[in-house]
Amino acid sequence: MELAHRDITYCKNVGAKRADILRKELGVNTALDLIRQYPYKYIDRSRFYRIAELDDEDTYVQIIGEITEWHTIGIGKAQRLSATFFDGTHQCELVWFKGVQYVKLQRGVKYLLFGKPSRFNHIYNFVHPELTLWEKVTPEMTQGLEPYYNTTETMKRHGINSKAMRTMIAGLLPDLKAGVPDTIGADILQRYRLMSLTDALINVHFPKDTPTMQNARARLKFEELFFIQLHLLRQMKRREQNPGFALPLVGSRFHALYKALPFDLTGAQKRVIHEIHDDLKSGHQMNRLLQGDVGSGKTLVALFCCLLAVDNGYQACIMAPTEILANQHYETLKAFLAPLGDAVHVALLTGSTSQKNRVPIHNGLMNGTIHILVGTHALLEDTVQWQNLGFVVIDEQHRFGVAQRAKLWTKNQMPPHVLVMSATPIPRTLAMTVYGDLRVSIIDELPPGRKPVQTIHYSINKRAQVYAFVREQIQKGRQIYVVFPLIKENEKLDLRDLENGYNELCEAFPEYKISMVHGQMKAADKDLQMTRFANGETQILVATTVIEVGVNVPNATVMIIQNAERFGLSQLHQLRGRVGRGGDQSFCILLTDMELSTDTRKRMDIMVATNDGFRIAEEDLRLRGAGDLDGTQQSGIPFDLKIANLSTDGQLLSLARQAALDILDADPLLEDEMNRMYKRQLDLKRAQMPQNWSEIS
Ligand code: ADP
Ligand code: MG
């Protein structure tokens, strides 16, 4: 029977009990599911080490040598066996804590030692190594790469460790060798020089050498990425065939705003407005991602696009991830639109909008007197009904998933155009997966006259110098931010840090006025404090990360980040973006502890070295790995990645995306005989997806 249809219970070396655990722990139901559990690492059993070659790395090695001496320490359960192992020139120590009575050692015979060395007092030791008499070592044992499999605690408790996984998979090898149907067409395999699925599956588990193993893995990674891209791009193509509101007119409001601006748009801003307008007049629904570094002027671009909708007789909305950001957008829009008088009516709707104030908003949306609505998730409530919503901006900071985006569509007869703004630059590979169903516009230019922010990293013991610098800047008329890490707004401990910091600054700068804002304050108090700082009534603003997404005070030139080691790279970059918004040279001072981990030091070095948000995003991905990035899990990648890694497989991803595009360009609905296979596989995967994913169209 085909491996894909064979119940795991009836596979060799498995049986009912193991099958049950495999099903529950790994979701393995069939023989093929088991084969699709790939090793996470390999140990090269064909390589023999000398003790002199070992370094501190925690990898498995094997060494040939003799036991020269051993002794036991302690008695009973606390007994410990220690032996000296000699490879002809150097020696190391072997240690057993458990099952000491079962370890039988012999002098004057050759052994194969296998284990993970660690260094202690200048001598390498192996705890519980595998020790095999050399005469008992079979050629198979020291041949090629030994695969290692992830197993859960429950699996281990029932004896299904990595070795057991290997044995079970080995039991399927003869059937596997008979061949499994490929998931990728021969043309693509040939064009991208990829192994067949059968060869890849054999060699991912039992590779004959490292290059073969790498080729096998590359093929499987490609496959994984290819189907994700095919899925995303098929959605994109499908939607591009959806009818959409045609918004061809560049009307009076648009022109009026352009004339009223105190500055000209940057080339990049003009270019992306053109890209968006091309979509808007096409008669098809737009789905576009707008990326740009902090301060590149995305909000203004969004406003111009909203006006395109309004000038064509449609409504628009801007949805922000937090209330503070929604407020900020609302204020920004109102300020930009002030010269236009009554021509554009903007309203704000958030969770804290009172019931009384909601009524006129709901009415205004229904009768079309409100042109642009700014808000938070509150926009998604069922009570919010539009006369004719034509254009949606989602300012998302990774926080709205594809599923949530789709919710907005259902509010209309026809889906509105959607512009997703990413406030944090995200790496290319992640953009291609998380936002792979969107066209991308990039603002790659900052407004003119901005001087790059100078970033300096100090240890906490340099506080006096930092304060002297702060004083000097304030004397020049500048203002200062001091940010404390308050990761969770309700952490009492952090709040105390902030208050201590505030008191300390009050003592250090008795001659100046200091504002303080944090997430636990009442909105009105927060506003008051922010406004005082924005108006220049206070010189220093002590704050938590609430200011990360908000304020725009061009006169503030210094951003001091306390305990910078507690922030991620993207967050540090966001915070730094609060300064450097005016014409004066700005500074970002990263204050850290004296003792830093290697990773922290790297983060600080990157911040000091570059202001380029995209480069920082790439480094962030590299340092933290893809799974760890803010909100990646929620915003999601449609299918789980089992073998591909977004932080290291960027090149394969580009190839896979190209391969998927080539197919869809010729056959958008996958109807050709050759492509039906892909369609079937996608449908199968979609059926296994969480509900909210399969609903999206
Ligand atoms: P982003 O949202 O991309 O971080 P903003 O839209 O907040 O950037 O813009 C940052 C600042 O730059 C705002 O004060 C905005 O008014 C200003 N700005 C935007 N576009 C321009 C431009 N073309 N020239 C000068 N200043 C601009
Ligand atoms: Mg902004």
XYZ file of C-alpha atoms and ligand atoms in Angstrom:
725
model
C 0.000 0.000 0.000
C 1.145 3.508 -0.666
C 3.020 4.990 2.265
C 0.653 7.946 2.386
C -2.261 5.639 3.125
C -0.647 3.126 5.419
C -1.771 3.507 9.018
C 1.178 4.085 11.312
C -0.037 1.290 13.622
C 0.842 -1.333 11.035
C 4.390 -0.190 10.359
C 7.408 -2.232 11.339
C 8.836 -1.492 14.822
C 5.799 0.623 15.727
C 2.718 -1.184 17.065
C -0.483 0.070 18.652
C 1.007 1.717 21.730
C 3.739 3.671 19.976
C 1.325 4.565 17.190
C -0.981 6.135 19.723
C 1.813 8.277 21.137
C 3.084 9.285 17.695
C -0.427 10.374 16.738
C -0.926 12.420 19.870
C 2.529 13.930 20.186
C 3.517 14.552 16.575
C 0.282 14.254 14.617
C 1.764 11.297 12.763
C -1.032 9.148 11.300
C 0.534 7.440 8.327
C 3.842 5.918 7.308
C 4.520 8.962 5.160
C 3.832 11.295 8.099
C 6.554 9.472 10.013
C 8.970 9.782 7.114
C 8.163 13.488 7.015
C 9.619 13.897 10.531
C 13.029 15.217 9.598
C 16.179 15.044 11.720
C 17.170 18.344 13.305
C 20.877 17.524 13.225
C 23.408 14.915 12.166
C 26.544 13.648 13.765
C 29.362 12.612 11.500
C 30.249 9.061 12.551
C 32.875 8.692 9.846
C 35.088 11.247 11.471
C 37.456 10.373 14.308
C 38.830 13.106 16.516
C 42.082 13.436 18.446
C 41.760 14.808 21.966
C 44.151 17.603 21.015
C 41.653 18.779 18.357
C 38.721 19.270 20.707
C 37.494 22.757 21.344
C 34.840 24.069 23.683
C 32.002 23.448 21.304
C 29.257 21.196 22.540
C 29.119 18.807 19.611
C 29.344 15.042 19.633
C 32.677 13.489 18.714
C 34.196 10.016 18.589
C 37.716 9.112 19.605
C 39.695 5.843 19.524
C 41.809 5.052 22.589
C 42.330 3.053 25.766
C 41.267 3.287 29.368
C 44.398 3.686 31.485
C 42.933 4.048 34.947
C 39.608 4.281 36.812
C 38.259 4.662 40.306
C 34.938 5.045 42.089
C 34.115 7.752 44.601
C 31.319 7.574 47.189
C 29.007 4.703 47.929
C 25.520 3.503 47.050
C 23.381 5.956 45.090
C 25.951 8.717 45.353
C 28.588 6.565 43.706
C 30.479 8.040 40.835
C 32.881 6.388 38.422
C 35.731 8.303 36.901
C 38.093 6.937 34.216
C 41.041 8.263 32.253
C 40.922 7.811 28.493
C 44.151 8.026 26.462
C 44.310 8.426 22.671
C 48.069 7.862 22.355
C 49.113 11.458 22.963
C 46.535 13.155 25.187
C 44.073 12.132 27.841
C 40.582 13.058 28.923
C 38.202 12.061 31.681
C 35.081 9.906 31.515
C 32.437 10.189 34.218
C 29.388 8.123 35.203
C 26.910 9.131 37.909
C 24.198 6.607 37.245
C 24.236 2.850 36.747
C 27.852 2.763 37.813
C 27.592 -0.963 38.647
C 26.826 -1.766 34.997
C 29.889 -0.081 33.566
C 32.554 -2.708 32.930
C 35.933 -1.352 31.957
C 39.019 -3.194 30.692
C 42.598 -2.106 30.543
C 44.830 -2.567 27.485
C 42.094 -2.850 24.849
C 40.998 -0.460 22.154
C 37.672 1.400 22.605
C 35.544 3.676 20.495
C 34.451 6.612 22.659
C 31.395 8.628 21.582
C 29.975 11.595 23.434
C 29.799 15.306 24.032
C 32.942 16.837 25.557
C 32.931 19.678 28.001
C 35.921 21.363 29.507
C 36.557 21.590 33.191
C 39.818 22.728 34.784
C 41.669 22.533 31.464
C 40.765 18.898 30.933
C 38.021 17.595 28.683
C 35.518 15.259 30.188
C 32.664 13.169 28.869
C 29.658 12.492 31.054
C 27.965 9.139 30.360
C 29.722 8.531 27.061
C 29.010 5.604 24.761
C 31.961 3.249 25.015
C 32.225 0.328 22.556
C 34.983 -2.260 22.362
C 36.735 -1.578 19.081
C 36.507 -5.238 18.031
C 32.702 -4.970 18.345
C 32.443 -1.836 16.216
C 30.703 -2.676 12.932
C 31.392 -0.727 9.744
C 27.789 0.569 9.733
C 28.350 2.214 13.102
C 31.036 4.477 11.794
C 29.578 5.153 8.405
C 28.114 8.456 7.346
C 25.946 10.808 9.287
C 23.799 9.752 12.182
C 20.444 11.566 12.238
C 18.975 13.001 15.441
C 15.245 13.539 15.918
C 13.251 15.818 18.169
C 11.117 13.948 20.632
C 8.786 15.158 23.359
C 8.990 14.316 27.061
C 6.005 11.981 26.748
C 7.644 10.176 23.859
C 10.859 9.723 25.815
C 8.945 8.392 28.821
C 7.565 5.682 26.559
C 10.931 4.802 25.137
C 10.545 6.682 21.865
C 13.839 8.516 21.790
C 15.803 9.665 18.781
C 17.240 6.194 18.259
C 13.781 4.608 18.306
C 12.604 7.147 15.726
C 15.516 6.159 13.553
C 14.681 2.457 13.872
C 11.030 3.012 13.008
C 11.917 5.097 9.977
C 14.555 2.560 8.936
C 11.768 -0.038 8.899
C 10.095 1.932 6.116
C 13.231 2.285 4.042
C 12.550 -0.653 1.654
C 9.110 0.747 0.771
C 10.533 4.233 0.456
C 13.157 2.957 -1.952
C 10.365 1.603 -4.129
C 9.484 5.244 -4.694
C 6.904 7.803 -3.565
C 4.968 10.073 -5.935
C 6.691 13.420 -6.279
C 4.961 16.594 -5.149
C 6.850 18.819 -7.564
C 6.825 18.562 -11.346
C 9.826 17.234 -13.261
C 10.280 20.560 -15.071
C 10.826 22.464 -11.835
C 13.037 19.748 -10.379
C 15.185 20.009 -13.453
C 15.226 23.788 -13.681
C 16.256 24.233 -10.049
C 18.417 21.083 -9.928
C 16.440 19.504 -7.126
C 16.469 15.892 -5.969
C 13.402 13.747 -6.469
C 11.184 13.425 -3.414
C 12.096 9.753 -3.030
C 15.831 10.465 -3.038
C 15.407 13.445 -0.752
C 13.445 11.463 1.830
C 15.949 8.611 1.787
C 18.903 10.936 2.109
C 17.441 13.245 4.712
C 17.273 10.238 7.039
C 20.175 8.115 5.848
C 22.584 10.380 3.985
C 25.714 8.915 2.577
C 27.698 12.130 3.016
C 27.280 15.767 3.920
C 26.749 17.193 0.410
C 24.032 14.616 -0.288
C 22.359 15.409 3.019
C 22.444 19.115 2.199
C 20.944 18.528 -1.231
C 18.212 16.407 0.269
C 17.387 19.079 2.801
C 17.477 21.820 0.186
C 14.914 19.925 -1.886
C 12.615 19.504 1.136
C 13.006 23.134 2.158
C 12.262 24.252 -1.367
C 9.122 22.126 -1.403
C 7.910 23.617 1.859
C 8.537 27.191 0.744
C 7.180 26.543 -2.736
C 3.761 25.495 -1.461
C 3.547 28.469 0.875
C 4.346 30.784 -2.009
C 1.969 29.019 -4.341
C -0.773 29.412 -1.750
C -0.087 33.098 -1.091
C 0.440 34.050 -4.699
C -2.638 32.156 -5.817
C -4.641 34.195 -3.307
C -3.063 37.338 -4.599
C -3.821 36.446 -8.231
C -7.343 35.478 -7.360
C -8.006 38.707 -5.559
C -6.485 40.682 -8.378
C -9.216 39.263 -10.539
C -11.832 40.362 -8.015
C -13.657 43.442 -9.108
C -12.824 46.478 -6.965
C -14.070 50.026 -6.746
C -12.555 52.118 -9.504
C -11.101 55.304 -8.017
C -9.583 57.058 -11.018
C -10.114 60.697 -10.067
C -7.364 62.776 -8.500
C -9.689 65.394 -7.094
C -9.938 68.705 -5.324
C -9.192 67.512 -1.796
C -6.059 65.717 -2.905
C -4.818 68.816 -4.720
C -5.772 71.106 -1.857
C -3.717 69.079 0.627
C -0.777 68.990 -1.738
C -0.862 72.776 -2.075
C -1.273 73.314 1.659
C 1.745 71.211 2.688
C 4.633 73.281 4.042
C 7.064 70.934 2.241
C 7.202 68.890 -0.939
C 6.710 65.137 -0.897
C 9.861 63.082 -1.273
C 10.455 61.241 -4.524
C 9.744 57.961 -2.791
C 6.451 59.229 -1.369
C 5.350 60.375 -4.830
C 6.367 57.058 -6.361
C 4.371 54.954 -3.907
C 1.320 57.217 -4.209
C 1.514 56.588 -7.967
C 1.838 52.828 -7.431
C -1.206 52.869 -5.207
C -3.209 55.092 -7.538
C -2.468 52.728 -10.420
C -4.052 49.939 -8.378
C -6.992 52.091 -7.360
C -7.974 52.946 -10.875
C -7.531 49.407 -12.205
C -11.028 48.253 -11.304
C -9.556 45.414 -9.220
C -9.208 45.216 -5.491
C -5.849 46.404 -4.202
C -3.896 44.559 -1.498
C -0.634 46.309 -0.896
C 2.024 46.498 1.795
C 3.620 49.876 2.423
C 7.009 49.571 4.024
C 9.204 52.416 5.125
C 11.558 53.224 7.940
C 10.513 55.251 10.965
C 9.981 58.852 9.968
C 9.855 58.161 6.245
C 6.403 59.741 6.042
C 4.048 56.786 5.705
C 1.194 58.497 7.519
C 1.098 61.282 5.001
C 1.078 58.816 2.125
C -1.830 57.026 3.778
C -3.685 60.319 4.080
C -3.224 61.176 0.407
C -4.575 57.749 -0.519
C -7.588 58.199 1.748
C -8.261 61.460 -0.068
C -8.169 59.648 -3.407
C -11.026 57.527 -2.083
C -12.921 60.507 -0.683
C -12.555 62.528 -3.882
C -14.086 59.591 -5.735
C -17.059 59.517 -3.389
C -15.961 56.728 -1.047
C -15.137 56.512 2.639
C -11.791 55.474 4.089
C -10.506 54.236 7.410
C -7.180 53.896 9.176
C -6.898 51.135 11.730
C -4.089 51.270 14.295
C -2.928 48.568 16.729
C -3.138 50.732 19.865
C -5.243 53.543 21.167
C -2.269 55.856 21.509
C -1.338 55.342 17.906
C -4.928 55.833 16.765
C -5.077 59.110 18.685
C -1.788 60.175 17.186
C -2.949 59.433 13.634
C -6.165 61.286 14.279
C -4.310 64.371 15.534
C -1.820 64.204 12.674
C -4.588 63.965 10.086
C -6.522 66.805 11.600
C -3.435 69.026 11.607
C -2.636 68.253 7.958
C -6.257 68.767 6.945
C -6.830 71.982 8.904
C -6.205 74.239 5.886
C -8.917 72.346 3.993
C -11.625 73.470 6.407
C -14.854 71.474 6.144
C -13.920 69.629 2.983
C -12.831 66.483 4.841
C -14.579 65.173 7.917
C -12.413 62.874 10.095
C -13.657 60.990 13.172
C -11.978 58.889 15.846
C -13.357 55.640 17.233
C -11.559 53.596 19.870
C -12.437 51.347 22.770
C -12.652 54.370 25.044
C -15.046 56.353 22.874
C -18.125 56.820 25.043
C -21.459 55.317 24.107
C -22.872 58.815 23.758
C -20.205 59.851 21.292
C -20.587 56.675 19.286
C -24.077 57.467 18.123
C -23.159 60.444 15.923
C -20.170 58.488 14.591
C -22.318 55.505 13.650
C -24.803 57.849 11.990
C -22.097 59.774 10.182
C -20.655 56.565 8.789
C -24.076 55.392 7.613
C -25.077 58.631 5.955
C -21.652 59.324 4.507
C -20.936 62.593 6.307
C -17.830 61.098 7.911
C -15.185 60.701 5.224
C -12.325 59.159 7.151
C -12.553 57.123 10.344
C -9.440 56.570 12.434
C -9.495 53.932 15.135
C -8.454 50.676 16.704
C -9.981 47.204 16.639
C -13.201 48.988 17.537
C -13.615 49.532 13.778
C -14.278 45.828 13.390
C -17.335 45.839 15.654
C -20.568 44.820 14.001
C -22.246 48.087 14.966
C -19.862 49.942 12.662
C -21.684 50.131 9.333
C -20.554 52.190 6.383
C -22.272 53.921 3.575
C -19.518 52.960 1.147
C -16.130 52.009 2.554
C -13.723 52.079 -0.366
C -10.259 52.195 1.164
C -8.749 50.675 4.295
C -5.365 51.455 5.800
C -4.067 49.026 8.394
C -1.141 50.331 10.401
C -0.156 47.108 11.844
C 3.237 46.686 13.415
C 2.913 42.928 12.901
C -0.166 42.839 15.025
C -2.997 42.212 12.612
C -2.984 38.818 11.024
C -4.150 38.000 7.558
C -7.296 36.586 9.115
C -8.128 39.857 10.819
C -7.469 41.796 7.686
C -10.017 39.607 5.955
C -12.654 40.584 8.511
C -12.832 44.038 7.020
C -13.846 42.672 3.637
C -17.021 41.179 5.018
C -18.334 44.633 5.899
C -18.985 45.454 2.272
C -20.754 44.233 -0.799
C -17.464 44.620 -2.588
C -14.121 44.357 -0.768
C -12.428 47.715 -0.196
C -8.877 48.409 -1.281
C -6.431 47.519 1.460
C -3.136 49.180 2.285
C -1.150 47.532 5.079
C 1.485 49.811 6.591
C 4.310 48.170 8.425
C 5.657 50.588 10.997
C 8.710 48.428 11.559
C 10.708 47.422 8.538
C 10.630 43.674 8.250
C 13.197 41.478 6.561
C 12.616 40.530 2.964
C 12.165 36.824 3.671
C 9.600 37.468 6.334
C 7.775 39.979 4.159
C 7.596 37.377 1.410
C 5.908 34.905 3.721
C 3.905 36.882 6.229
C 2.826 39.381 3.577
C 3.429 37.160 0.580
C -0.087 37.721 -0.732
C 0.460 41.464 -1.013
C 2.140 43.698 -3.549
C 4.853 45.764 -1.915
C 5.627 49.476 -2.047
C 8.725 50.740 -0.299
C 9.543 54.266 0.851
C 13.305 54.120 0.769
C 14.057 57.790 1.305
C 13.770 60.055 4.328
C 12.484 63.640 4.056
C 15.355 66.000 3.228
C 17.409 67.771 5.842
C 17.326 64.944 8.344
C 20.673 64.348 9.971
C 21.279 60.709 10.860
C 20.906 60.105 14.582
C 24.246 59.522 16.274
C 24.107 56.495 18.555
C 26.405 55.979 21.523
C 26.619 53.036 23.883
C 27.609 53.684 27.512
C 27.841 51.511 30.587
C 25.754 52.642 33.501
C 28.857 53.906 35.352
C 29.164 56.739 32.795
C 25.962 58.332 34.032
C 27.709 61.548 35.101
C 29.016 62.156 31.574
C 25.582 61.458 30.158
C 23.964 63.949 32.531
C 26.542 66.573 31.615
C 25.684 66.037 27.967
C 21.969 66.281 28.690
C 22.490 69.594 30.464
C 24.496 70.935 27.553
C 21.713 70.009 25.095
C 18.974 71.533 27.229
C 20.996 74.733 27.481
C 20.931 74.834 23.686
C 17.140 74.716 23.922
C 16.704 71.021 23.107
C 14.533 68.426 24.829
C 15.319 64.952 26.113
C 13.560 61.589 26.262
C 14.525 59.075 28.923
C 12.973 55.648 28.372
C 12.745 52.856 30.898
C 11.982 49.274 30.009
C 8.455 48.552 31.050
C 7.783 45.476 29.064
C 4.466 44.622 30.632
C 2.514 47.681 31.594
C 1.311 46.062 34.797
C 4.650 45.018 36.205
C 4.947 46.737 39.565
C 8.686 46.211 39.607
C 9.198 48.077 36.368
C 7.029 50.906 37.526
C 9.249 51.305 40.554
C 12.251 51.511 38.206
C 10.520 54.252 36.329
C 9.591 56.189 39.453
C 13.078 55.835 40.911
C 14.476 57.026 37.639
C 12.123 59.975 37.654
C 13.118 60.950 41.193
C 16.777 60.609 40.366
C 16.431 62.870 37.358
C 14.499 65.427 39.426
C 17.433 65.524 41.852
C 20.024 65.715 39.104
C 18.192 68.477 37.201
C 16.441 70.617 39.818
C 16.496 73.602 37.455
C 14.417 71.850 34.749
C 10.871 70.579 34.435
C 10.257 66.911 33.889
C 7.168 65.091 32.550
C 6.407 61.449 33.090
C 4.142 59.104 31.116
C 3.430 55.417 31.435
C 0.711 53.003 30.488
C -0.953 52.923 33.887
C -1.826 56.607 33.881
C -5.249 57.901 33.027
C -5.487 58.927 29.402
C -6.169 62.531 30.351
C -3.096 62.746 32.598
C -0.970 61.147 29.945
C -2.205 63.612 27.372
C -1.501 66.526 29.678
C 2.074 65.370 30.287
C 2.687 64.697 26.607
C 1.256 68.021 25.593
C 3.432 69.871 28.088
C 6.508 68.206 26.627
C 5.373 68.725 23.035
C 4.811 72.443 23.771
C 8.249 72.778 25.296
C 6.962 73.482 28.812
C 8.987 70.549 30.139
C 12.526 69.758 29.065
C 12.718 66.078 29.912
C 10.172 63.354 29.289
C 10.576 60.219 31.368
C 8.586 57.451 29.780
C 8.039 53.813 29.085
C 7.783 52.318 25.641
C 4.356 53.943 25.278
C 6.210 56.624 23.369
C 7.588 54.070 20.954
C 4.671 54.340 18.598
C 3.466 57.815 19.388
C 4.890 61.240 19.729
C 6.468 63.502 17.221
C 8.440 66.322 18.882
C 10.998 67.664 16.412
C 12.760 69.720 19.091
C 13.648 66.599 21.098
C 17.186 65.630 20.151
C 18.304 63.123 22.754
C 16.872 59.684 23.385
C 18.325 57.968 26.417
C 17.396 54.310 26.737
C 17.921 52.885 30.204
C 18.674 49.157 30.452
C 18.939 49.019 26.706
C 19.891 45.351 27.071
C 16.270 44.581 27.834
C 15.011 45.741 24.447
C 15.024 43.941 21.135
C 16.710 45.486 18.123
C 13.529 46.511 16.346
C 12.204 48.138 19.470
C 15.439 50.060 20.014
C 15.248 51.250 16.437
C 11.637 52.357 16.885
C 12.562 54.306 20.008
C 15.494 55.927 18.288
C 13.099 57.048 15.573
C 11.489 59.461 18.059
C 14.491 61.772 17.689
C 16.117 63.102 14.547
C 12.790 64.526 13.404
C 13.895 68.140 13.248
C 16.829 69.938 11.670
C 19.220 69.548 14.608
C 21.772 66.818 15.174
C 20.174 64.178 17.388
C 21.609 61.518 19.649
C 20.562 58.153 20.970
C 22.304 56.996 24.122
C 22.093 53.324 24.999
C 22.782 52.753 28.683
C 23.488 49.180 29.720
C 24.855 47.172 32.599
C 28.613 46.674 32.763
C 28.420 42.940 32.129
C 26.831 42.049 28.812
C 26.083 38.801 27.066
C 27.560 38.297 23.615
C 24.158 38.773 22.018
C 23.495 42.016 23.841
C 26.871 43.361 22.850
C 26.097 42.505 19.227
C 22.747 44.271 19.432
C 24.367 47.418 20.803
C 27.122 47.295 18.171
C 24.559 47.043 15.375
C 22.593 49.986 16.765
C 25.746 52.081 16.932
C 26.822 51.011 13.446
C 23.692 51.688 11.410
C 20.496 53.727 11.150
C 19.132 51.536 8.387
C 15.919 49.952 9.625
C 15.964 47.212 7.024
C 19.466 46.158 7.946
C 18.504 46.149 11.599
C 15.479 44.005 10.836
C 17.684 41.500 9.002
C 20.113 41.350 11.928
C 17.229 40.974 14.336
C 15.979 37.993 12.378
C 19.456 36.504 12.307
C 20.049 36.937 16.036
C 16.643 35.866 17.240
C 15.506 33.414 14.608
C 12.259 33.716 12.727
C 9.935 32.149 15.250
C 10.834 34.708 17.823
C 10.097 37.921 16.015
C 7.328 40.086 17.394
C 4.013 38.600 16.564
C 5.195 36.340 13.769
C 3.153 33.555 15.246
C -0.060 35.523 15.245
C 0.351 37.232 11.939
C 1.392 33.867 10.828
C 2.788 31.856 8.071
C 0.127 29.705 6.451
C 1.781 26.308 6.815
C 4.193 25.253 9.512
C 7.831 25.319 8.604
C 9.352 21.981 9.534
C 12.660 22.227 7.806
C 13.035 25.602 6.114
C 14.309 28.506 8.185
C 13.400 32.037 7.200
C 16.510 33.513 8.746
C 18.905 31.346 6.746
C 17.043 30.113 3.676
C 16.347 33.432 1.989
C 17.883 32.351 -1.284
C 15.829 29.169 -1.543
C 12.771 31.209 -0.676
C 13.363 33.565 -3.582
C 13.732 30.614 -5.948
C 10.611 28.944 -4.607
C 8.645 32.164 -4.987
C 9.877 32.566 -8.551
C 8.916 28.985 -9.389
C 5.427 29.538 -7.967
C 5.067 32.836 -9.837
C 6.074 31.249 -13.141
C 3.357 28.650 -12.768
C 0.651 31.113 -11.740
C 1.545 33.687 -14.390
C 0.763 31.095 -17.026
C -2.111 29.434 -15.205
C -3.549 31.594 -12.379
C -6.206 29.099 -11.344
C -4.044 25.994 -11.651
C -6.329 24.396 -14.181
C -3.800 22.910 -16.599
C -3.437 19.167 -16.486
C 0.138 19.547 -15.193
C -0.833 21.952 -12.433
C -3.863 20.164 -11.059
C -1.518 18.190 -8.852
C -0.480 21.421 -7.155
C -4.060 22.489 -6.716
C -4.952 19.178 -5.068
C -2.037 19.465 -2.664
C -2.927 23.034 -1.762
C -6.523 22.066 -1.127
C -5.306 19.257 1.078
C -3.088 21.619 3.058
C -5.847 24.216 3.300
C -8.147 21.598 4.759
C -5.586 20.993 7.507
C -5.146 24.682 8.232
C -6.676 26.402 11.234
C -10.154 27.662 10.402
C -9.340 31.334 10.081
C -6.719 30.603 7.475
C -8.878 28.652 5.122
C -11.610 31.284 5.233
C -9.437 33.896 3.683
C -9.944 34.538 0.054
P 6.362 57.322 9.619
O 4.912 57.124 9.909
O 6.796 56.713 8.341
O 7.237 56.959 10.776
P 5.604 60.030 9.653
O 4.514 59.939 8.684
O 5.263 60.031 11.102
O 6.608 58.842 9.382
O 6.503 61.257 9.273
C 7.511 61.717 10.112
C 7.572 63.237 10.110
O 8.020 63.698 8.851
C 6.238 63.882 10.361
O 6.451 64.998 11.182
C 5.800 64.317 8.980
O 4.968 65.439 9.030
C 7.114 64.638 8.316
N 7.140 64.494 6.858
C 6.481 63.561 6.145
N 6.765 63.689 4.839
C 7.627 64.716 4.720
C 8.295 65.361 3.619
N 8.124 64.939 2.364
N 9.111 66.395 3.889
C 9.293 66.817 5.156
N 8.697 66.282 6.227
C 7.863 65.228 6.031
Mg 3.929 56.972 11.648
